[in-house]
Each structure stands twice: as C-alpha cells, then as structure tokens.
mmCIF file of N, CA and C in Angstrom:
data_model
loop_
_atom_site.group_PDB
_atom_site.id
_atom_site.type_symbol
_atom_site.label_atom_id
_atom_site.label_comp_id
_atom_site.label_asym_id
_atom_site.label_seq_id
_atom_site.Cartn_x
_atom_site.Cartn_y
_atom_site.Cartn_z
ATOM 1 N N GLN A 1 -69.746 50.375 -36.676
ATOM 2 C CA GLN A 1 -69.821 48.894 -36.118
ATOM 3 C C GLN A 1 -69.452 48.866 -34.734
ATOM 4 N N VAL A 2 -70.313 48.278 -33.877
ATOM 5 C CA VAL A 2 -70.093 48.349 -32.554
ATOM 6 C C VAL A 2 -69.384 47.203 -32.088
ATOM 7 N N GLN A 3 -68.352 47.354 -31.232
ATOM 8 C CA GLN A 3 -67.700 46.262 -30.733
ATOM 9 C C GLN A 3 -67.544 46.473 -29.184
ATOM 10 N N LEU A 4 -67.779 45.531 -28.542
ATOM 11 C CA LEU A 4 -67.634 45.342 -27.157
ATOM 12 C C LEU A 4 -66.726 44.210 -26.720
ATOM 13 N N VAL A 5 -65.673 44.670 -25.983
ATOM 14 C CA VAL A 5 -64.783 43.703 -25.417
ATOM 15 C C VAL A 5 -64.682 43.530 -24.014
ATOM 16 N N GLU A 6 -65.049 42.437 -23.556
ATOM 17 C CA GLU A 6 -64.977 42.079 -22.068
ATOM 18 C C GLU A 6 -63.611 41.645 -21.458
ATOM 19 N N SER A 7 -63.431 42.011 -20.141
ATOM 20 C CA SER A 7 -62.201 41.494 -19.582
ATOM 21 C C SER A 7 -62.391 41.342 -18.037
ATOM 22 N N GLY A 8 -61.459 40.788 -17.462
ATOM 23 C CA GLY A 8 -61.602 40.717 -15.875
ATOM 24 C C GLY A 8 -62.165 39.490 -15.256
ATOM 25 N N GLY A 9 -62.616 38.505 -16.159
ATOM 26 C CA GLY A 9 -63.024 37.396 -15.725
ATOM 27 C C GLY A 9 -61.820 36.654 -15.064
ATOM 28 N N GLY A 10 -62.116 35.385 -14.483
ATOM 29 C CA GLY A 10 -61.141 34.392 -13.942
ATOM 30 C C GLY A 10 -61.683 33.427 -12.948
ATOM 31 N N LEU A 11 -60.869 32.918 -12.094
ATOM 32 C CA LEU A 11 -61.016 31.985 -11.102
ATOM 33 C C LEU A 11 -61.021 32.584 -9.807
ATOM 34 N N VAL A 12 -62.095 32.502 -9.040
ATOM 35 C CA VAL A 12 -62.153 33.170 -7.730
ATOM 36 C C VAL A 12 -62.728 32.224 -6.676
ATOM 37 N N GLN A 13 -62.408 32.228 -5.594
ATOM 38 C CA GLN A 13 -62.863 31.490 -4.475
ATOM 39 C C GLN A 13 -64.354 32.069 -3.962
ATOM 40 N N ALA A 14 -65.157 31.272 -3.602
ATOM 41 C CA ALA A 14 -66.303 31.535 -3.035
ATOM 42 C C ALA A 14 -66.268 32.803 -1.926
ATOM 43 N N GLY A 15 -67.049 33.935 -2.169
ATOM 44 C CA GLY A 15 -66.756 34.962 -1.126
ATOM 45 C C GLY A 15 -65.725 36.133 -1.718
ATOM 46 N N GLY A 16 -65.177 35.603 -2.817
ATOM 47 C CA GLY A 16 -64.335 36.598 -3.271
ATOM 48 C C GLY A 16 -65.095 37.765 -4.333
ATOM 49 N N SER A 17 -64.096 38.670 -4.777
ATOM 50 C CA SER A 17 -64.648 39.524 -5.719
ATOM 51 C C SER A 17 -63.767 39.630 -7.035
ATOM 52 N N LEU A 18 -64.591 40.156 -7.990
ATOM 53 C CA LEU A 18 -63.918 40.354 -9.450
ATOM 54 C C LEU A 18 -64.570 41.621 -9.942
ATOM 55 N N ARG A 19 -63.795 42.195 -10.769
ATOM 56 C CA ARG A 19 -64.381 43.547 -11.484
ATOM 57 C C ARG A 19 -64.266 43.197 -13.065
ATOM 58 N N LEU A 20 -65.392 43.057 -13.637
ATOM 59 C CA LEU A 20 -65.524 43.009 -15.099
ATOM 60 C C LEU A 20 -65.297 44.343 -15.710
ATOM 61 N N SER A 21 -64.779 44.405 -16.988
ATOM 62 C CA SER A 21 -64.619 45.605 -17.865
ATOM 63 C C SER A 21 -65.318 45.273 -19.260
ATOM 64 N N CYS A 22 -65.930 46.195 -19.651
ATOM 65 C CA CYS A 22 -66.480 46.189 -21.098
ATOM 66 C C CYS A 22 -66.102 47.524 -21.930
ATOM 67 N N ALA A 23 -65.196 47.186 -22.713
ATOM 68 C CA ALA A 23 -64.481 48.491 -23.435
ATOM 69 C C ALA A 23 -65.356 48.410 -24.742
ATOM 70 N N ALA A 24 -66.078 49.744 -25.072
ATOM 71 C CA ALA A 24 -66.847 49.865 -26.252
ATOM 72 C C ALA A 24 -66.026 50.617 -27.376
ATOM 73 N N SER A 25 -66.468 50.300 -28.520
ATOM 74 C CA SER A 25 -66.163 51.101 -29.655
ATOM 75 C C SER A 25 -67.313 51.112 -30.654
ATOM 76 N N GLY A 26 -67.361 52.293 -31.294
ATOM 77 C CA GLY A 26 -68.471 52.550 -32.282
ATOM 78 C C GLY A 26 -69.736 52.648 -31.535
ATOM 79 N N ARG A 27 -69.922 52.994 -30.381
ATOM 80 C CA ARG A 27 -71.101 53.401 -29.664
ATOM 81 C C ARG A 27 -70.535 54.057 -28.411
ATOM 82 N N THR A 28 -71.196 55.064 -27.910
ATOM 83 C CA THR A 28 -70.929 55.851 -26.791
ATOM 84 C C THR A 28 -71.564 55.298 -25.671
ATOM 85 N N VAL A 29 -71.032 54.697 -24.460
ATOM 86 C CA VAL A 29 -71.734 53.998 -23.479
ATOM 87 C C VAL A 29 -72.694 54.887 -22.507
ATOM 88 N N SER A 30 -72.323 56.227 -22.789
ATOM 89 C CA SER A 30 -73.070 57.105 -22.001
ATOM 90 C C SER A 30 -74.537 57.526 -22.853
ATOM 91 N N SER A 31 -74.573 57.033 -23.852
ATOM 92 C CA SER A 31 -75.701 57.395 -24.705
ATOM 93 C C SER A 31 -76.604 56.401 -25.000
ATOM 94 N N TYR A 32 -76.273 55.228 -24.617
ATOM 95 C CA TYR A 32 -77.067 53.932 -24.904
ATOM 96 C C TYR A 32 -77.202 53.107 -23.597
ATOM 97 N N PRO A 33 -78.222 52.292 -23.496
ATOM 98 C CA PRO A 33 -78.394 51.334 -22.377
ATOM 99 C C PRO A 33 -77.260 50.421 -22.469
ATOM 100 N N MET A 34 -76.640 50.101 -21.438
ATOM 101 C CA MET A 34 -75.464 48.981 -21.418
ATOM 102 C C MET A 34 -75.990 47.958 -20.256
ATOM 103 N N GLY A 35 -75.562 46.709 -20.697
ATOM 104 C CA GLY A 35 -76.050 45.780 -19.587
ATOM 105 C C GLY A 35 -75.058 44.527 -19.568
ATOM 106 N N TRP A 36 -75.403 43.900 -18.393
ATOM 107 C CA TRP A 36 -74.561 42.725 -18.231
ATOM 108 C C TRP A 36 -75.489 41.603 -18.219
ATOM 109 N N PHE A 37 -75.011 40.342 -18.720
ATOM 110 C CA PHE A 37 -75.731 39.241 -18.725
ATOM 111 C C PHE A 37 -74.947 37.969 -18.323
ATOM 112 N N ARG A 38 -75.544 36.917 -17.981
ATOM 113 C CA ARG A 38 -74.463 35.835 -17.637
ATOM 114 C C ARG A 38 -75.206 34.494 -18.293
ATOM 115 N N GLN A 39 -74.469 33.558 -18.598
ATOM 116 C CA GLN A 39 -75.049 32.188 -19.081
ATOM 117 C C GLN A 39 -74.085 31.044 -18.555
ATOM 118 N N ALA A 40 -74.716 30.266 -17.792
ATOM 119 C CA ALA A 40 -74.171 28.946 -17.167
ATOM 120 C C ALA A 40 -74.309 27.978 -18.275
ATOM 121 N N PRO A 41 -73.502 27.026 -18.326
ATOM 122 C CA PRO A 41 -73.919 25.655 -19.163
ATOM 123 C C PRO A 41 -75.141 25.195 -18.986
ATOM 124 N N GLY A 42 -75.935 24.941 -20.146
ATOM 125 C CA GLY A 42 -77.156 24.424 -20.138
ATOM 126 C C GLY A 42 -78.285 25.304 -19.576
ATOM 127 N N LYS A 43 -77.904 26.499 -19.324
ATOM 128 C CA LYS A 43 -79.034 27.462 -18.938
ATOM 129 C C LYS A 43 -79.338 28.679 -19.978
ATOM 130 N N GLU A 44 -80.284 29.292 -19.675
ATOM 131 C CA GLU A 44 -80.573 30.412 -20.524
ATOM 132 C C GLU A 44 -79.876 31.598 -20.107
ATOM 133 N N ARG A 45 -79.438 32.645 -21.067
ATOM 134 C CA ARG A 45 -78.850 33.789 -20.730
ATOM 135 C C ARG A 45 -79.691 34.556 -19.766
ATOM 136 N N GLU A 46 -79.129 35.116 -18.678
ATOM 137 C CA GLU A 46 -79.768 35.821 -17.529
ATOM 138 C C GLU A 46 -79.332 37.047 -17.414
ATOM 139 N N PHE A 47 -80.276 38.012 -17.141
ATOM 140 C CA PHE A 47 -79.972 39.544 -17.010
ATOM 141 C C PHE A 47 -79.274 39.546 -15.504
ATOM 142 N N VAL A 48 -78.400 40.464 -15.518
ATOM 143 C CA VAL A 48 -77.518 40.727 -14.364
ATOM 144 C C VAL A 48 -77.814 42.053 -13.721
ATOM 145 N N ALA A 49 -77.414 42.975 -14.845
ATOM 146 C CA ALA A 49 -77.528 44.415 -14.345
ATOM 147 C C ALA A 49 -77.377 45.318 -15.772
ATOM 148 N N ALA A 50 -77.984 46.633 -15.535
ATOM 149 C CA ALA A 50 -77.895 47.493 -16.634
ATOM 150 C C ALA A 50 -77.843 48.859 -16.179
ATOM 151 N N ILE A 51 -77.361 49.668 -17.216
ATOM 152 C CA ILE A 51 -77.556 51.268 -16.816
ATOM 153 C C ILE A 51 -77.853 52.035 -18.015
ATOM 154 N N ASN A 52 -78.732 53.027 -17.949
ATOM 155 C CA ASN A 52 -79.284 53.781 -18.998
ATOM 156 C C ASN A 52 -78.349 54.937 -19.236
ATOM 157 N N ARG A 53 -78.856 55.647 -20.270
ATOM 158 C CA ARG A 53 -77.824 57.028 -20.547
ATOM 159 C C ARG A 53 -78.037 58.053 -19.303
ATOM 160 N N SER A 54 -78.922 58.040 -18.560
ATOM 161 C CA SER A 54 -79.160 58.877 -17.637
ATOM 162 C C SER A 54 -78.521 58.557 -16.246
ATOM 163 N N GLY A 55 -77.881 57.114 -16.271
ATOM 164 C CA GLY A 55 -76.992 56.789 -15.130
ATOM 165 C C GLY A 55 -78.213 55.881 -14.124
ATOM 166 N N VAL A 56 -79.292 55.877 -14.564
ATOM 167 C CA VAL A 56 -80.192 54.994 -13.793
ATOM 168 C C VAL A 56 -79.664 53.574 -14.004
ATOM 169 N N THR A 57 -79.685 52.764 -12.828
ATOM 170 C CA THR A 57 -79.345 51.224 -13.060
ATOM 171 C C THR A 57 -80.414 50.493 -12.709
ATOM 172 N N ARG A 58 -80.319 49.231 -13.049
ATOM 173 C CA ARG A 58 -81.407 48.123 -12.715
ATOM 174 C C ARG A 58 -80.478 46.810 -12.458
ATOM 175 N N TYR A 59 -81.042 46.075 -11.653
ATOM 176 C CA TYR A 59 -80.423 44.772 -11.205
ATOM 177 C C TYR A 59 -81.311 43.569 -11.209
ATOM 178 N N ASN A 60 -80.779 42.622 -11.283
ATOM 179 C CA ASN A 60 -81.538 41.316 -11.065
ATOM 180 C C ASN A 60 -81.600 41.225 -9.499
ATOM 181 N N VAL A 61 -82.527 41.710 -8.903
ATOM 182 C CA VAL A 61 -82.338 41.888 -7.528
ATOM 183 C C VAL A 61 -82.369 40.667 -6.734
ATOM 184 N N ASP A 62 -83.159 39.651 -7.422
ATOM 185 C CA ASP A 62 -83.164 38.174 -6.547
ATOM 186 C C ASP A 62 -81.835 37.649 -6.639
ATOM 187 N N SER A 63 -81.061 37.908 -7.667
ATOM 188 C CA SER A 63 -79.743 37.179 -7.881
ATOM 189 C C SER A 63 -78.530 37.844 -7.112
ATOM 190 N N VAL A 64 -78.536 39.212 -7.269
ATOM 191 C CA VAL A 64 -77.476 39.900 -6.743
ATOM 192 C C VAL A 64 -77.471 40.668 -5.766
ATOM 193 N N LYS A 65 -78.703 41.133 -5.316
ATOM 194 C CA LYS A 65 -79.145 41.677 -4.003
ATOM 195 C C LYS A 65 -77.881 42.550 -3.358
ATOM 196 N N GLY A 66 -77.520 43.765 -4.040
ATOM 197 C CA GLY A 66 -76.533 44.498 -3.384
ATOM 198 C C GLY A 66 -75.109 44.118 -3.530
ATOM 199 N N ARG A 67 -74.740 42.844 -4.131
ATOM 200 C CA ARG A 67 -73.462 42.542 -4.108
ATOM 201 C C ARG A 67 -72.790 43.015 -5.278
ATOM 202 N N PHE A 68 -73.545 43.313 -6.293
ATOM 203 C CA PHE A 68 -72.949 43.751 -7.697
ATOM 204 C C PHE A 68 -73.276 45.051 -8.015
ATOM 205 N N THR A 69 -72.412 45.966 -8.513
ATOM 206 C CA THR A 69 -72.380 47.074 -8.986
ATOM 207 C C THR A 69 -72.382 47.448 -10.345
ATOM 208 N N ILE A 70 -72.970 47.994 -11.035
ATOM 209 C CA ILE A 70 -72.802 48.401 -12.466
ATOM 210 C C ILE A 70 -72.294 50.053 -12.372
ATOM 211 N N SER A 71 -71.342 50.231 -13.327
ATOM 212 C CA SER A 71 -70.954 51.550 -13.475
ATOM 213 C C SER A 71 -70.334 51.852 -14.712
ATOM 214 N N ARG A 72 -69.878 53.048 -15.103
ATOM 215 C CA ARG A 72 -69.240 53.428 -16.449
ATOM 216 C C ARG A 72 -68.253 54.586 -16.142
ATOM 217 N N ASP A 73 -67.351 54.594 -17.023
ATOM 218 C CA ASP A 73 -66.341 55.522 -17.133
ATOM 219 C C ASP A 73 -66.480 56.267 -18.584
ATOM 220 N N ASN A 74 -67.195 57.344 -18.635
ATOM 221 C CA ASN A 74 -67.338 57.843 -19.810
ATOM 222 C C ASN A 74 -66.131 58.404 -20.514
ATOM 223 N N ALA A 75 -65.213 58.733 -19.960
ATOM 224 C CA ALA A 75 -63.865 58.968 -20.727
ATOM 225 C C ALA A 75 -63.245 57.861 -21.274
ATOM 226 N N LYS A 76 -63.401 56.664 -20.634
ATOM 227 C CA LYS A 76 -62.856 55.388 -21.278
ATOM 228 C C LYS A 76 -63.625 54.649 -22.072
ATOM 229 N N ASN A 77 -64.936 55.314 -22.205
ATOM 230 C CA ASN A 77 -66.020 54.460 -23.012
ATOM 231 C C ASN A 77 -66.293 53.069 -22.488
ATOM 232 N N THR A 78 -66.143 52.892 -21.163
ATOM 233 C CA THR A 78 -66.100 51.616 -20.570
ATOM 234 C C THR A 78 -67.035 51.470 -19.512
ATOM 235 N N VAL A 79 -67.758 50.288 -19.534
ATOM 236 C CA VAL A 79 -68.619 49.940 -18.554
ATOM 237 C C VAL A 79 -68.092 48.825 -17.588
ATOM 238 N N TYR A 80 -68.502 48.945 -16.333
ATOM 239 C CA TYR A 80 -67.966 47.805 -15.381
ATOM 240 C C TYR A 80 -68.977 47.192 -14.621
ATOM 241 N N LEU A 81 -68.702 45.882 -14.206
ATOM 242 C CA LEU A 81 -69.444 45.278 -13.353
ATOM 243 C C LEU A 81 -68.516 44.706 -12.022
ATOM 244 N N GLN A 82 -68.709 45.430 -11.072
ATOM 245 C CA GLN A 82 -68.162 45.081 -9.646
ATOM 246 C C GLN A 82 -69.002 44.023 -8.978
ATOM 247 N N MET A 83 -68.347 42.678 -8.805
ATOM 248 C CA MET A 83 -68.992 41.719 -8.159
ATOM 249 C C MET A 83 -68.357 41.276 -6.856
ATOM 250 N N LYS A 84 -68.965 41.133 -5.770
ATOM 251 C CA LYS A 84 -68.522 40.944 -4.375
ATOM 252 C C LYS A 84 -69.162 39.656 -3.765
ATOM 253 N N SER A 85 -68.689 39.064 -2.924
ATOM 254 C CA SER A 85 -69.411 37.775 -2.229
ATOM 255 C C SER A 85 -69.887 36.835 -3.332
ATOM 256 N N LEU A 86 -68.926 36.501 -4.288
ATOM 257 C CA LEU A 86 -69.323 35.657 -5.359
ATOM 258 C C LEU A 86 -69.639 34.069 -4.691
ATOM 259 N N LYS A 87 -70.566 33.558 -5.571
ATOM 260 C CA LYS A 87 -71.071 32.205 -5.061
ATOM 261 C C LYS A 87 -70.805 31.218 -6.163
ATOM 262 N N PRO A 88 -70.612 29.973 -5.904
ATOM 263 C CA PRO A 88 -70.179 28.971 -6.896
ATOM 264 C C PRO A 88 -71.171 28.937 -7.993
ATOM 265 N N GLU A 89 -72.582 29.125 -7.698
ATOM 266 C CA GLU A 89 -73.725 29.064 -8.750
ATOM 267 C C GLU A 89 -73.545 30.227 -9.505
ATOM 268 N N GLU A 90 -72.599 31.073 -9.345
ATOM 269 C CA GLU A 90 -72.704 32.249 -10.228
ATOM 270 C C GLU A 90 -71.565 32.039 -11.266
ATOM 271 N N THR A 91 -71.033 30.841 -11.433
ATOM 272 C CA THR A 91 -70.174 30.431 -12.208
ATOM 273 C C THR A 91 -70.815 30.546 -13.697
ATOM 274 N N ALA A 92 -70.283 31.275 -14.759
ATOM 275 C CA ALA A 92 -70.811 31.488 -16.057
ATOM 276 C C ALA A 92 -70.036 32.331 -16.865
ATOM 277 N N VAL A 93 -70.415 32.316 -18.209
ATOM 278 C CA VAL A 93 -69.708 33.333 -18.967
ATOM 279 C C VAL A 93 -70.638 34.716 -19.003
ATOM 280 N N TYR A 94 -69.842 35.678 -18.654
ATOM 281 C CA TYR A 94 -70.486 36.983 -18.444
ATOM 282 C C TYR A 94 -70.482 37.714 -19.729
ATOM 283 N N TYR A 95 -71.422 38.333 -20.151
ATOM 284 C CA TYR A 95 -71.540 39.215 -21.494
ATOM 285 C C TYR A 95 -72.048 40.525 -21.227
ATOM 286 N N CYS A 96 -71.190 41.383 -22.069
ATOM 287 C CA CYS A 96 -71.674 42.832 -21.881
ATOM 288 C C CYS A 96 -72.505 42.966 -23.208
ATOM 289 N N ALA A 97 -73.467 43.969 -23.054
ATOM 290 C CA ALA A 97 -74.440 44.005 -24.218
ATOM 291 C C ALA A 97 -74.868 45.721 -24.239
ATOM 292 N N SER A 98 -75.107 46.165 -25.508
ATOM 293 C CA SER A 98 -75.561 47.313 -25.713
ATOM 294 C C SER A 98 -76.855 47.404 -26.318
ATOM 295 N N GLY A 99 -77.800 48.331 -26.064
ATOM 296 C CA GLY A 99 -79.175 48.498 -26.629
ATOM 297 C C GLY A 99 -79.119 49.319 -27.900
ATOM 298 N N PRO A 100 -79.993 49.111 -28.832
ATOM 299 C CA PRO A 100 -79.862 49.856 -29.973
ATOM 300 C C PRO A 100 -80.572 51.405 -29.988
ATOM 301 N N SER A 101 -81.227 51.618 -28.959
ATOM 302 C CA SER A 101 -81.986 52.865 -28.897
ATOM 303 C C SER A 101 -81.604 53.711 -27.589
ATOM 304 N N ARG A 102 -81.564 55.060 -27.854
ATOM 305 C CA ARG A 102 -81.332 55.898 -26.597
ATOM 306 C C ARG A 102 -82.432 56.069 -25.642
ATOM 307 N N ALA A 103 -83.380 55.324 -25.680
ATOM 308 C CA ALA A 103 -84.477 55.350 -24.842
ATOM 309 C C ALA A 103 -84.042 55.287 -23.356
ATOM 310 N N LEU A 104 -84.775 55.688 -22.448
ATOM 311 C CA LEU A 104 -84.500 55.752 -21.085
ATOM 312 C C LEU A 104 -84.698 54.248 -20.375
ATOM 313 N N SER A 105 -85.785 53.558 -21.112
ATOM 314 C CA SER A 105 -86.000 52.242 -20.457
ATOM 315 C C SER A 105 -84.961 51.238 -20.373
ATOM 316 N N ILE A 106 -84.855 50.594 -19.488
ATOM 317 C CA ILE A 106 -83.884 49.533 -19.307
ATOM 318 C C ILE A 106 -84.363 48.194 -19.539
ATOM 319 N N GLY A 107 -83.832 47.586 -20.525
ATOM 320 C CA GLY A 107 -84.367 46.220 -20.951
ATOM 321 C C GLY A 107 -83.686 45.003 -19.966
ATOM 322 N N THR A 108 -84.537 44.096 -19.606
ATOM 323 C CA THR A 108 -83.777 42.883 -19.084
ATOM 324 C C THR A 108 -83.847 41.610 -19.844
ATOM 325 N N ARG A 109 -84.297 41.715 -21.039
ATOM 326 C CA ARG A 109 -84.227 40.681 -21.967
ATOM 327 C C ARG A 109 -83.159 40.825 -23.016
ATOM 328 N N PRO A 110 -82.546 39.729 -23.255
ATOM 329 C CA PRO A 110 -81.421 39.683 -24.343
ATOM 330 C C PRO A 110 -81.849 40.315 -25.603
ATOM 331 N N SER A 111 -83.152 39.963 -26.257
ATOM 332 C CA SER A 111 -83.687 40.394 -27.460
ATOM 333 C C SER A 111 -83.715 41.943 -27.394
ATOM 334 N N GLU A 112 -83.635 42.711 -26.139
ATOM 335 C CA GLU A 112 -83.662 43.981 -26.147
ATOM 336 C C GLU A 112 -82.354 44.861 -26.342
ATOM 337 N N TYR A 113 -81.283 43.895 -26.673
ATOM 338 C CA TYR A 113 -80.094 44.383 -26.882
ATOM 339 C C TYR A 113 -79.475 43.935 -28.307
ATOM 340 N N ASP A 114 -78.906 44.825 -28.976
ATOM 341 C CA ASP A 114 -78.474 44.280 -30.339
ATOM 342 C C ASP A 114 -76.797 44.202 -30.594
ATOM 343 N N ALA A 115 -76.048 44.403 -29.580
ATOM 344 C CA ALA A 115 -74.706 44.368 -29.672
ATOM 345 C C ALA A 115 -74.005 43.603 -28.416
ATOM 346 N N TRP A 116 -73.238 42.553 -28.694
ATOM 347 C CA TRP A 116 -72.782 41.672 -27.607
ATOM 348 C C TRP A 116 -71.138 41.633 -27.789
ATOM 349 N N GLY A 117 -70.717 41.450 -26.597
ATOM 350 C CA GLY A 117 -69.200 40.946 -26.638
ATOM 351 C C GLY A 117 -69.156 39.551 -26.642
ATOM 352 N N GLN A 118 -67.769 39.095 -26.656
ATOM 353 C CA GLN A 118 -67.586 37.698 -26.783
ATOM 354 C C GLN A 118 -67.721 37.001 -25.416
ATOM 355 N N GLY A 119 -67.810 37.602 -24.406
ATOM 356 C CA GLY A 119 -68.021 37.061 -23.102
ATOM 357 C C GLY A 119 -66.780 36.756 -22.299
ATOM 358 N N THR A 120 -66.784 36.891 -21.042
ATOM 359 C CA THR A 120 -65.546 36.525 -20.257
ATOM 360 C C THR A 120 -66.030 35.453 -19.067
ATOM 361 N N GLN A 121 -65.316 34.476 -18.923
ATOM 362 C CA GLN A 121 -65.509 33.374 -18.055
ATOM 363 C C GLN A 121 -65.344 33.771 -16.681
ATOM 364 N N VAL A 122 -66.258 33.531 -15.765
ATOM 365 C CA VAL A 122 -66.065 33.780 -14.418
ATOM 366 C C VAL A 122 -66.391 32.190 -13.875
ATOM 367 N N THR A 123 -65.442 31.865 -12.938
ATOM 368 C CA THR A 123 -65.665 30.605 -12.364
ATOM 369 C C THR A 123 -65.328 30.803 -10.829
ATOM 370 N N VAL A 124 -66.285 30.505 -9.983
ATOM 371 C CA VAL A 124 -66.267 30.561 -8.539
ATOM 372 C C VAL A 124 -65.969 29.311 -7.969
ATOM 373 N N SER A 125 -65.133 28.977 -7.273
ATOM 374 C CA SER A 125 -64.794 27.616 -6.699
ATOM 375 C C SER A 125 -65.402 27.650 -5.308
ATOM 376 N N SER A 126 -65.626 26.361 -4.784
ATOM 377 C CA SER A 126 -66.122 26.421 -3.357
ATOM 378 C C SER A 126 -65.020 25.952 -2.587
#
C-alpha cells in the first residue's frame, strides 16, 4: 500500500518561499515518477513539477518559470518542492503523486498517477 504524506504548507506573503515535503512509504521514490500538482478552489488540478527515476525533471514552465525546484532524498524516501517568489494566485492545495510505472516518461496529467497524498494548503497573501 502506497502512502504519501505532504507537509510544509502554510501562510506566506507574496514573494516568499516555502518548501513542501512528500514522505513516501510502500513505494521507493527513486524508482517511480513522482509529481506535484495543485488545485485552487473551483479550478482543475494543475501539474506543477515531476521527477522520474533517472532524476530528469519536468515543470509547468508557464506557471513556475525557474521559481520552483523538485528534488528528492533517496535515503529519506522523500520528494521536495522548493517554491520561491510565490504569488497570491498560487494559493492552492498542493498534492504529491506517484506514477504506477517505472517508465521514464514524465506525465503531466492527474490520470497518469495512481497514488496521491492528502494535500497541503499553501496560502500566499498579497
């Protein structure tokens, strides 16, 4: 059974930074694609970033443009999302997700991931 537990969300002022963590159990983060998504009220879940088992990363370039960095700590079996220069419109629940396959492809759609965390709220005040 795969469990993903996010932490690190909170309230931050515009321009501030946060680092989200996703602790995994039941699946090795270095062997499967791991992603971050976010969902604001009334909006669809949006791809933010992902990393595959080779360490290749992919970002929603239009949205995060070099401000966000996804990484992982294999020893801790944890994935991180470092977020800088946050904007009020990035207020959302942020979800960690894991893909079911060890393929090298990096999915950007929620349907390409089969395990999800409960989410962590990020609120950016103006």
